[in-house]
Every structure is written in structure tokens, then in C-alpha cells.
Short mmCIF file of C-alpha atoms in Angstrom, two decimals:
data_model
loop_
_atom_site.label_atom_id
_atom_site.label_comp_id
_atom_site.label_asym_id
_atom_site.label_seq_id
_atom_site.Cartn_x
_atom_site.Cartn_y
_atom_site.Cartn_z
CA MET A 55 -52.50 29.57 12.85
CA GLY A 56 -50.38 31.91 14.93
CA LEU A 57 -51.61 33.61 18.09
CA THR A 58 -51.07 37.20 19.10
CA THR A 59 -49.86 37.32 22.68
CA SER A 60 -47.67 39.55 24.77
CA ALA A 61 -46.44 39.87 28.32
CA GLU A 62 -49.39 42.18 29.00
CA ALA A 63 -51.94 39.88 27.33
CA PRO A 64 -50.82 36.29 27.91
CA LEU A 65 -52.92 33.17 27.39
CA PRO A 66 -53.94 31.04 30.36
CA VAL A 67 -52.44 27.58 30.58
CA GLY A 68 -55.86 26.04 30.10
CA GLU A 69 -56.39 27.98 26.90
CA VAL A 70 -52.97 26.95 25.55
CA SER A 71 -53.71 23.32 26.43
CA ARG A 72 -57.12 23.57 24.77
CA LEU A 73 -55.61 25.03 21.61
CA ILE A 74 -52.96 22.33 21.47
CA GLY A 75 -55.68 19.72 21.89
CA GLY A 76 -57.61 21.30 19.05
CA TRP A 77 -54.61 21.19 16.75
CA ILE A 78 -53.90 17.55 17.63
CA ASP A 79 -57.56 16.59 17.13
CA ARG A 80 -57.31 17.74 13.56
CA LEU A 81 -54.61 15.14 12.92
CA GLY A 82 -55.86 11.93 11.41
CA ALA A 83 -55.04 8.39 12.44
CA VAL A 84 -51.48 7.29 11.64
CA TRP A 85 -49.56 4.06 11.48
CA VAL A 86 -46.69 4.11 13.97
CA GLU A 87 -43.88 1.59 14.38
CA GLY A 88 -41.92 1.14 17.58
CA GLN A 89 -40.81 -1.20 20.31
CA ILE A 90 -42.87 -1.92 23.40
CA THR A 91 -40.86 -1.01 26.48
CA GLN A 92 -43.62 -1.06 29.10
CA LEU A 93 -46.83 -3.00 29.16
CA SER A 94 -49.52 -2.56 31.83
CA ARG A 95 -52.55 -4.90 31.86
CA ARG A 96 -54.39 -4.40 35.06
CA PRO A 97 -56.83 -7.17 35.96
CA GLY A 98 -60.40 -6.12 35.33
CA ALA A 99 -59.40 -2.87 33.60
CA GLY A 100 -60.82 -2.25 30.17
CA VAL A 101 -57.80 -0.23 29.00
CA VAL A 102 -54.23 -1.43 28.39
CA PHE A 103 -51.36 1.03 28.72
CA LEU A 104 -48.25 0.73 26.54
CA THR A 105 -45.07 2.70 26.06
CA LEU A 106 -43.87 2.72 22.48
CA ARG A 107 -40.23 3.67 21.90
CA ASP A 108 -38.17 4.45 18.82
CA PRO A 109 -35.08 2.18 19.08
CA ALA A 110 -32.96 4.62 17.09
CA TYR A 111 -33.84 7.72 19.13
CA ASP A 112 -34.37 8.37 22.81
CA ILE A 113 -38.06 9.12 22.24
CA SER A 114 -41.09 7.36 23.72
CA VAL A 115 -44.81 7.94 23.54
CA SER A 116 -47.69 6.52 25.61
CA VAL A 117 -50.26 4.33 23.90
CA THR A 118 -53.64 3.27 25.21
CA CYS A 119 -56.01 0.78 23.72
CA TYR A 120 -59.08 -1.12 24.72
CA ARG A 121 -58.53 -4.59 26.12
CA GLN A 122 -60.24 -6.28 23.18
CA VAL A 123 -57.78 -4.56 20.80
CA PHE A 124 -54.80 -5.82 22.77
CA ASP A 125 -56.25 -9.28 23.40
CA ALA A 126 -56.24 -9.88 19.66
CA VAL A 127 -52.42 -9.89 19.68
CA ALA A 128 -51.73 -10.71 23.34
CA ASP A 129 -50.24 -14.10 22.48
CA SER A 130 -47.58 -12.66 20.15
CA VAL A 131 -46.84 -9.29 21.78
CA ALA A 132 -44.79 -8.68 24.90
CA GLU A 133 -42.29 -6.16 26.21
CA GLY A 134 -39.45 -5.74 23.72
CA ALA A 135 -41.57 -6.71 20.73
CA ARG A 136 -41.75 -4.54 17.64
CA VAL A 137 -45.25 -3.57 16.63
CA VAL A 138 -47.09 -1.40 14.16
CA VAL A 139 -49.95 0.55 15.71
CA HIS A 140 -52.82 2.27 13.95
CA ALA A 141 -53.69 5.06 16.35
CA LYS A 142 -55.00 8.58 16.63
CA PRO A 143 -53.04 11.20 18.59
CA GLU A 144 -54.84 12.48 21.66
CA TRP A 145 -54.10 15.36 24.00
CA TYR A 146 -55.01 15.05 27.68
CA ALA A 147 -55.53 18.70 28.54
CA PRO A 148 -55.56 18.49 32.38
CA ARG A 149 -52.01 17.07 32.40
CA GLY A 150 -50.77 18.43 29.11
CA GLN A 151 -49.88 14.92 27.97
CA LEU A 152 -49.78 13.48 24.44
CA SER A 153 -50.73 9.88 23.86
CA LEU A 154 -51.91 7.60 21.10
CA ARG A 155 -55.26 5.82 21.11
CA ALA A 156 -54.63 2.53 19.30
CA ALA A 157 -57.38 1.00 17.21
CA GLU A 158 -55.24 -1.85 15.87
CA ILE A 159 -51.95 -3.45 16.83
CA ARG A 160 -49.92 -5.65 14.52
CA PRO A 161 -46.75 -7.42 15.52
CA VAL A 162 -43.85 -7.04 13.10
CA GLY A 163 -43.03 -10.54 11.88
CA ILE A 164 -39.61 -11.97 11.19
CA GLY A 165 -40.24 -12.01 7.48
CA GLU A 166 -41.12 -8.35 7.44
CA LEU A 167 -38.08 -7.49 9.54
CA LEU A 168 -35.80 -9.40 7.20
CA ALA A 169 -37.39 -7.71 4.19
CA ARG A 170 -36.76 -4.29 5.74
CA LEU A 171 -33.19 -5.23 6.53
CA GLU A 172 -32.69 -6.38 2.96
CA ARG A 173 -34.02 -3.08 1.61
CA LEU A 174 -31.77 -1.16 4.01
CA LYS A 175 -28.85 -3.37 2.99
CA ARG A 176 -29.37 -2.55 -0.68
CA THR A 177 -29.70 1.17 0.07
CA LEU A 178 -26.52 1.34 2.14
CA GLY A 179 -24.68 -0.88 -0.33
CA ALA A 180 -25.62 1.47 -3.17
CA GLU A 181 -24.02 4.31 -1.18
CA GLY A 182 -20.78 2.35 -1.07
CA LEU A 183 -20.67 1.81 2.71
CA PHE A 184 -19.93 -1.91 2.24
CA ALA A 185 -17.32 -1.46 -0.51
CA PRO A 186 -14.11 -3.49 0.01
CA GLU A 187 -11.92 -0.47 -0.73
CA ARG A 188 -13.28 1.21 2.41
CA LYS A 189 -11.94 -1.59 4.60
CA ARG A 190 -8.87 -0.63 6.61
CA PRO A 191 -6.27 -3.16 7.70
CA LEU A 192 -5.96 -3.91 11.40
CA PRO A 193 -2.72 -3.01 13.17
CA PHE A 194 -0.40 -5.96 13.67
CA LEU A 195 -0.08 -5.40 17.41
CA PRO A 196 -2.60 -2.91 18.87
CA GLN A 197 -1.43 -1.29 22.09
CA LEU A 198 -4.96 -0.41 23.25
CA ILE A 199 -8.16 -2.12 22.13
CA GLY A 200 -11.57 -0.52 22.50
CA LEU A 201 -14.25 -3.05 23.46
CA VAL A 202 -17.99 -2.39 23.26
CA CYS A 203 -20.03 -5.15 24.88
CA GLY A 204 -22.64 -5.97 27.49
CA ARG A 205 -21.78 -5.63 31.16
CA ALA A 206 -20.37 -8.85 32.67
CA SER A 207 -21.31 -10.67 29.47
CA ALA A 208 -19.85 -13.87 28.08
CA ALA A 209 -18.73 -11.91 25.02
CA GLU A 210 -16.66 -9.56 27.19
CA ARG A 211 -15.11 -12.45 29.06
CA ASP A 212 -14.29 -14.33 25.84
CA VAL A 213 -12.60 -11.35 24.23
CA LEU A 214 -10.58 -10.35 27.30
CA GLU A 215 -9.47 -13.85 28.28
CA ASN A 216 -8.56 -15.04 24.80
CA ALA A 217 -6.77 -11.82 23.88
CA ARG A 218 -4.71 -11.80 27.08
CA ARG A 219 -3.96 -15.47 26.67
CA ARG A 220 -2.57 -14.78 23.22
CA TRP A 221 -0.76 -11.55 24.13
CA PRO A 222 -0.55 -10.93 27.90
CA ALA A 223 0.54 -7.28 27.56
CA VAL A 224 -2.53 -6.19 25.60
CA ARG A 225 -4.67 -3.42 27.16
CA PHE A 226 -8.40 -2.75 26.81
CA GLU A 227 -10.64 0.29 27.02
CA VAL A 228 -14.05 -1.28 27.77
CA ARG A 229 -17.44 0.38 27.27
CA ASN A 230 -20.32 -1.59 28.76
CA VAL A 231 -23.60 -0.92 26.97
CA ALA A 232 -27.00 -2.45 26.45
CA VAL A 233 -26.72 -4.93 23.59
CA GLN A 234 -30.45 -5.42 23.03
CA GLY A 235 -33.60 -3.49 23.64
CA VAL A 236 -34.50 0.12 23.09
CA ARG A 237 -31.35 1.56 24.69
CA ALA A 238 -28.91 -0.56 22.73
CA VAL A 239 -28.58 1.58 19.58
CA PRO A 240 -27.87 4.98 21.19
CA GLN A 241 -25.53 3.47 23.78
CA VAL A 242 -23.54 1.49 21.22
CA ILE A 243 -23.28 4.52 18.94
CA GLN A 244 -22.07 6.70 21.81
CA ALA A 245 -19.51 4.10 22.92
CA VAL A 246 -18.16 3.69 19.38
CA LYS A 247 -17.82 7.44 18.92
CA GLU A 248 -16.06 7.84 22.29
CA LEU A 249 -13.54 5.12 21.47
CA ASP A 250 -13.01 6.52 17.97
CA LYS A 251 -12.07 9.89 19.50
CA HIS A 252 -9.73 8.21 22.01
CA ALA A 253 -6.21 8.91 20.75
CA GLY A 254 -4.73 5.71 22.20
CA VAL A 255 -7.27 3.22 20.81
CA ASP A 256 -5.88 1.33 17.81
CA VAL A 257 -8.88 -0.86 17.02
CA ILE A 258 -12.51 -1.11 18.19
CA VAL A 259 -14.28 -4.42 18.79
CA VAL A 260 -18.09 -4.53 19.02
CA ALA A 261 -18.99 -7.88 20.58
CA ARG A 262 -22.19 -9.64 21.54
CA GLY A 263 -23.21 -13.24 22.01
CA GLY A 264 -25.78 -15.05 19.91
CA GLY A 265 -29.48 -14.36 19.97
CA SER A 266 -32.66 -14.21 17.95
CA VAL A 267 -33.18 -11.97 14.97
CA GLU A 268 -35.03 -9.47 17.16
CA ASP A 269 -32.21 -9.46 19.71
CA LEU A 270 -29.64 -8.64 17.03
CA LEU A 271 -31.71 -5.93 15.33
CA PRO A 272 -29.86 -3.04 17.06
CA PHE A 273 -26.70 -4.07 15.17
CA SER A 274 -28.51 -3.62 11.85
CA ASP A 275 -29.72 -0.14 12.71
CA GLU A 276 -28.98 2.44 10.01
CA GLN A 277 -27.62 5.04 12.42
CA LEU A 278 -25.20 2.55 13.95
CA VAL A 279 -24.05 1.41 10.52
CA ARG A 280 -23.37 4.99 9.45
CA ALA A 281 -21.59 5.76 12.72
CA VAL A 282 -19.23 2.82 12.18
CA ALA A 283 -18.69 3.86 8.56
CA ASP A 284 -17.59 7.31 9.76
CA CYS A 285 -15.04 5.92 12.24
CA ARG A 286 -11.39 6.67 11.62
CA THR A 287 -10.35 3.70 13.80
CA PRO A 288 -10.65 0.16 12.33
CA VAL A 289 -13.75 -1.61 13.66
CA VAL A 290 -14.19 -5.36 14.19
CA SER A 291 -17.71 -6.80 14.32
CA ALA A 292 -18.13 -9.86 16.55
CA ILE A 293 -21.91 -10.21 16.80
CA GLY A 294 -23.65 -13.51 17.50
CA HIS A 295 -22.48 -16.78 16.05
CA GLU A 296 -21.32 -17.90 12.62
CA PRO A 297 -24.77 -17.89 10.89
CA ASP A 298 -25.69 -14.45 12.26
CA SER A 299 -24.98 -11.60 9.88
CA PRO A 300 -26.22 -8.16 10.98
CA LEU A 301 -25.45 -5.16 8.79
CA LEU A 302 -22.67 -4.18 11.19
CA ASP A 303 -20.69 -7.14 9.81
CA LEU A 304 -20.81 -5.63 6.32
CA VAL A 305 -19.70 -2.12 7.23
CA ALA A 306 -17.02 -3.15 9.73
CA ASP A 307 -13.41 -3.40 8.57
CA LEU A 308 -13.29 -7.02 9.71
CA ARG A 309 -15.97 -9.54 10.60
CA ALA A 310 -15.33 -12.11 13.30
CA SER A 311 -17.65 -15.09 13.57
CA THR A 312 -17.65 -15.01 17.39
CA PRO A 313 -16.15 -12.86 20.16
CA THR A 314 -13.48 -15.53 20.64
CA ASP A 315 -12.65 -15.34 16.94
CA ALA A 316 -12.38 -11.55 17.26
CA ALA A 317 -9.76 -11.91 19.99
CA LYS A 318 -7.77 -14.25 17.75
CA LYS A 319 -7.89 -11.88 14.79
CA VAL A 320 -7.14 -8.67 16.68
CA VAL A 321 -3.99 -9.71 18.56
CA PRO A 322 -1.28 -12.16 17.48
CA ASP A 323 -0.37 -15.22 19.50
CA VAL A 324 2.86 -14.60 21.40
CA GLY A 325 3.86 -18.27 21.15
CA GLU A 326 3.28 -18.36 17.41
CA GLU A 327 5.18 -15.12 16.95
CA LEU A 328 8.12 -16.43 18.98
CA ASP A 329 8.12 -19.59 16.88
CA ARG A 330 7.95 -17.49 13.73
CA VAL A 331 10.83 -15.30 14.92
CA GLN A 332 12.88 -18.38 15.76
CA ALA A 333 12.06 -19.92 12.39
CA LEU A 334 13.12 -16.71 10.64
CA ARG A 335 16.34 -16.60 12.65
CA ASP A 336 17.08 -20.21 11.75
CA ARG A 337 16.30 -19.50 8.12
CA ALA A 338 18.52 -16.43 8.11
CA LEU A 339 21.32 -18.42 9.77
CA ARG A 340 21.03 -21.20 7.19
CA THR A 341 21.06 -18.65 4.41
CA VAL A 342 24.16 -16.90 5.75
CA ARG A 343 25.95 -20.20 6.31
CA GLY A 344 25.04 -21.33 2.81
CA MET A 345 26.41 -18.09 1.36
CA LEU A 346 29.63 -18.41 3.36
CA GLU A 347 30.09 -22.05 2.34
CA ARG A 348 29.42 -21.22 -1.31
CA GLU A 349 31.87 -18.33 -1.26
CA GLU A 350 34.43 -20.47 0.56
CA ARG A 351 34.16 -23.17 -2.10
CA GLY A 352 34.53 -20.54 -4.80
CA LEU A 353 37.58 -19.13 -3.03
CA GLN A 354 39.16 -22.56 -2.73
CA HIS A 355 38.48 -23.21 -6.39
CA CYS A 356 40.18 -19.94 -7.29
CA LEU A 357 43.15 -20.66 -5.04
CA HIS A 358 43.70 -24.05 -6.71
CA ARG A 359 43.94 -22.56 -10.18
CA ARG A 360 47.44 -22.56 -11.71
CA VAL A 361 47.56 -18.82 -11.94
CA MET A 362 46.92 -18.51 -8.22
CA GLU A 363 49.35 -21.31 -7.25
CA HIS A 364 52.16 -19.77 -9.40
CA PRO A 365 51.24 -16.13 -9.81
CA HIS A 366 54.66 -15.25 -11.42
CA ARG A 367 54.30 -17.85 -14.16
CA MET A 368 52.19 -15.55 -16.28
CA VAL A 369 54.79 -12.79 -15.95
CA GLU A 370 57.56 -15.20 -16.77
CA GLU A 371 55.72 -16.49 -19.82
CA ARG A 372 55.10 -12.96 -20.99
CA GLU A 373 58.78 -12.16 -20.35
CA HIS A 374 59.88 -15.02 -22.62
CA GLU A 375 57.42 -13.92 -25.27
CA THR A 376 58.71 -10.35 -25.00
CA ASP A 377 62.33 -11.51 -25.34
CA ALA A 378 61.44 -13.60 -28.38
CA LEU A 379 59.58 -10.72 -30.00
CA LEU A 380 62.49 -8.37 -29.22
CA ALA A 381 65.03 -10.76 -30.78
CA ARG A 382 62.80 -11.27 -33.81
CA SER A 383 62.37 -7.53 -34.24
CA ARG A 384 66.12 -7.04 -34.03
CA ARG A 385 66.72 -9.73 -36.67
CA VAL A 386 64.11 -8.26 -38.94
CA LEU A 387 65.53 -4.76 -38.49
CA GLY A 388 69.07 -6.06 -39.16
CA HIS A 389 67.92 -7.79 -42.35
CA LEU A 390 66.20 -4.61 -43.44
CA LEU A 391 69.29 -2.52 -42.73
CA ASP A 392 71.57 -4.99 -44.54
CA ARG A 393 69.29 -5.00 -47.57
CA ALA A 394 69.08 -1.20 -47.56
CA ASP A 395 72.91 -0.95 -47.28
CA SER A 396 73.39 -3.31 -50.19
CA GLU A 397 70.89 -1.44 -52.31
CA LEU A 398 72.57 1.83 -51.37
CA SER A 399 76.02 0.47 -52.35
CA HIS A 400 74.74 -0.71 -55.72
CA THR A 401 73.03 2.59 -56.34
CA ARG A 402 76.16 4.50 -55.35
CA ALA A 403 78.27 2.38 -57.69
CA ARG A 404 75.88 3.07 -60.55
CA VAL A 405 75.81 6.75 -59.72
CA VAL A 406 79.62 6.87 -59.56
CA ALA A 407 79.91 4.98 -62.81
CA LEU A 408 77.53 7.35 -64.54
CA SER A 409 78.93 10.56 -63.02
CA PRO A 410 80.96 13.09 -65.19
CA ALA A 411 83.84 12.86 -62.74
CA ALA A 412 84.30 9.20 -63.57
CA THR A 413 84.36 10.06 -67.22
CA LEU A 414 87.00 12.68 -66.60
CA GLU A 415 89.13 10.19 -64.69
CA ARG A 416 89.22 8.06 -67.82
CA GLY A 417 91.12 10.88 -69.62
CA TYR A 418 88.34 12.95 -70.96
CA ALA A 419 88.17 16.75 -70.61
CA VAL A 420 85.31 19.22 -70.71
CA LEU A 421 85.77 22.51 -72.59
CA GLN A 422 83.93 25.50 -71.27
CA ARG A 423 83.66 29.02 -72.54
CA ALA A 424 84.21 32.03 -70.35
CA ASP A 425 80.51 32.09 -69.47
CA GLY A 426 80.65 28.47 -68.27
CA SER A 427 78.77 26.91 -71.20
CA VAL A 428 80.09 23.55 -72.48
CA VAL A 429 81.46 23.13 -75.94
CA ARG A 430 79.78 20.16 -77.57
CA THR A 431 80.76 20.46 -81.21
CA ALA A 432 83.78 21.98 -82.98
CA ALA A 433 81.95 23.44 -85.90
CA GLY A 434 80.06 26.62 -85.22
CA GLU A 435 80.56 26.79 -81.44
CA VAL A 436 84.18 27.96 -81.19
CA ALA A 437 86.29 30.39 -83.10
CA ALA A 438 89.99 30.43 -83.82
CA GLY A 439 91.88 32.17 -81.14
CA GLU A 440 89.05 31.86 -78.64
CA GLU A 441 90.26 31.11 -75.13
CA LEU A 442 88.55 28.14 -73.44
CA ARG A 443 88.92 26.41 -70.15
CA ALA A 444 89.61 22.67 -70.13
CA ARG A 445 88.35 20.79 -67.07
CA VAL A 446 89.97 17.46 -66.31
CA ALA A 447 89.69 15.00 -63.46
CA GLU A 448 92.25 16.83 -61.38
CA GLY A 449 91.67 20.54 -61.90
CA GLY A 450 91.76 22.44 -65.21
CA PHE A 451 93.72 24.69 -67.47
CA ARG A 452 93.20 27.21 -70.26
CA VAL A 453 93.55 26.50 -73.91
CA ARG A 454 93.34 28.58 -77.07
CA VAL A 455 91.69 27.42 -80.25
CA SER A 456 94.13 27.26 -83.12
CA ASP A 457 93.41 27.94 -86.69
CA ASP A 458 93.58 24.19 -87.44
#
């Protein structure tokens, strides 16, 4: 419950400490999991002092227990071990210090750790953090590689030496961190985030040598997995040896079986690339030469064709054909004109033979009245004394009808 205090009516330190102790005393016993970072077993002392730390957070709490409680697990518990403690929170008022009084300590076995990792793996997998479509391709030739590894470790040496042997000009931005123990997770997370923010880093390699399941637990931590999943820079996981498979391998963009394998996958081999370039040049040269030879053969084939050897022959042949067609057309036109002339002569002769003028030339005459009408019969068409005009072949003259 809240307290009413003011600058004029403050509470003494002892009273505040007593109240805090009262609140903590009302808490029941709890099960707490953590990693032992300090262990003090003084000879002859009936109390054992422990420091229990959360590997994922920079938080520790003191634990005390009677010797007989610790002796029950002394053979399987040491500094660095993960344990589950059944303890009751206690408040030491004179120093204002919180601690846990352990009534039971249980070491976390390998089977239980693996079961927890499997549950975490399923949870993170259901969120899609291990999905293949999230994987980003590595750059072909990174200019600057971020390396997260232990200080002066074999993993660091393997990555640097093998990468520089493959590509001497490669550069590294190294972050040395704790790779096991309680400080490993926060340090690795911080290093990964720093390198991810570095504008020049093209790829990040997290490397560590082999070890036991407990040693590799920091690389299966949920916070680390999520931090790698949030990275914009491609991340390569090179943890342990081939059989080792922490959760970092699943979320990383590329898994390398060893630090040496990571160096081989991150940078190309300069000798192999030179050989590949030379092979491509040779292939391109062969292709160009083949094209030139093929085109040259085609050109020679075209040049040896008759039309190319005697290019005017086609014109000459067409000239002869044109002359022949012209002569034929002239003959045909002449025949047509001769036939038309003959038909015209015959028609003219018939017309002349049938014309009135021809009749007149044979001695006949045509009698016409004054109005120009022709006299066809003697009876009824003319009258005695009527003046008519007689038309003959050469001109005409007037006649008068007699009484006879």
C-alpha cells in the first residue's frame, strides 16, 4: 500500500528498509532459473554463497543456502552451470540487500535444455523467423566483413587467415566478445547491432569454435536470434563444428559448418576467379573465332555462286528475254494490224458496193420532190407537170413530169 510522505515528514532509512523487508516477506517461495557465476564454499562454514545470473540480461542476484542443500548437488554443479533454485526472497535490512534463501537446487540437465531449445525452435519457426524467403544472398565480393568472435580465438584466426588467403584485399571489422558464459549473449547482441549499423559492413560473420551443448547455449538465446532476424546486413553463422546446430544457424542468412568454411563462403578465391575469368575469355575467343570462320565460309560459298562470279549474266539473260518478248509483241501487233486492215478493206468494199452512190454510178437516178422526199412509185406520188429533181452519180438536173 502507498505511504504518505513529504519533504517535511520523511521516513527514516531504517523504516523504509523495514517496510521493504515486510513487503518481500509476504512473497512466497519461487522457482528461479539462472547461471551460477560465483560460488563460495568456505571450509567449515555452514552456508554457501552463490551468484545467480540471467544469461539474457545483465542482472544478478545473490543466493545463500545451507551446506547440506548444496552438498546434494555439489558433484554436478559448478560455476557456469545452469540451475533451477527453489528459494524464498529475503531482505537484509542493515545493508538494504536482496537475496534468495535456497531450499533446493536442481541442475538443468542436457535433456531438459534440448527440450527447451526445441520448444523455442518451434515458437520462433511459427513466427516465420527461419523461413527461406527471409534469407538474403551474400554479396559476391564484400569490401568490409564484420566479424564477431572471441578474443585471440582459433575461430578468429581461421576466418582471418583463410579469407585473406583467398582474397588478400579483404578487410575486416572485428568485434571481440565473450562467446560463452553469462556475458556472451549481451555482448554478441551489441556487437551484431553495431556492425549492422556500420555503413561499410557488407556481411557479418558470427564465429565460435566447437564446444559442449552448455557452451553453445548463448547462440540459441531468443534475444540473439531476434536481433539477427532484425539485421539489415546478411549474417553468416559459423558456430562449432558440423554436428552443432544452435538456433543462430537457422535464423542466419547462411550457415557455415566451421569458421574456416565461413571464410570460404564469404569471399571468393582469387585464383579460382582468375581461372574462371581466363576460361571465360578463352570461351569468348573460341566463340568469336567460330562465328568469324562460319561467316567466312558462308561468304566464300556466296562468292563461288555463278551469280556472284558473273554478276552481269542475269542482266544479260533478262536482256535477251526482253528482246525476245519485244520482237514477239511486235509480230503479234503486226498480225493484229494486218488482220484488222484486211477486215476493214472487206467491210469498206461491202459498204461501197451497197452504197446508193454505187447504184447511181451504174446509171440509176433518184427523183426527189422539192421538199427532198424520194419518189418511189409513179402512180399516186407524182402529178403531170410536177417539177422534180433527178440526182445522178455526177450531180443532178431538173425534170418535169409529162402527161404520159
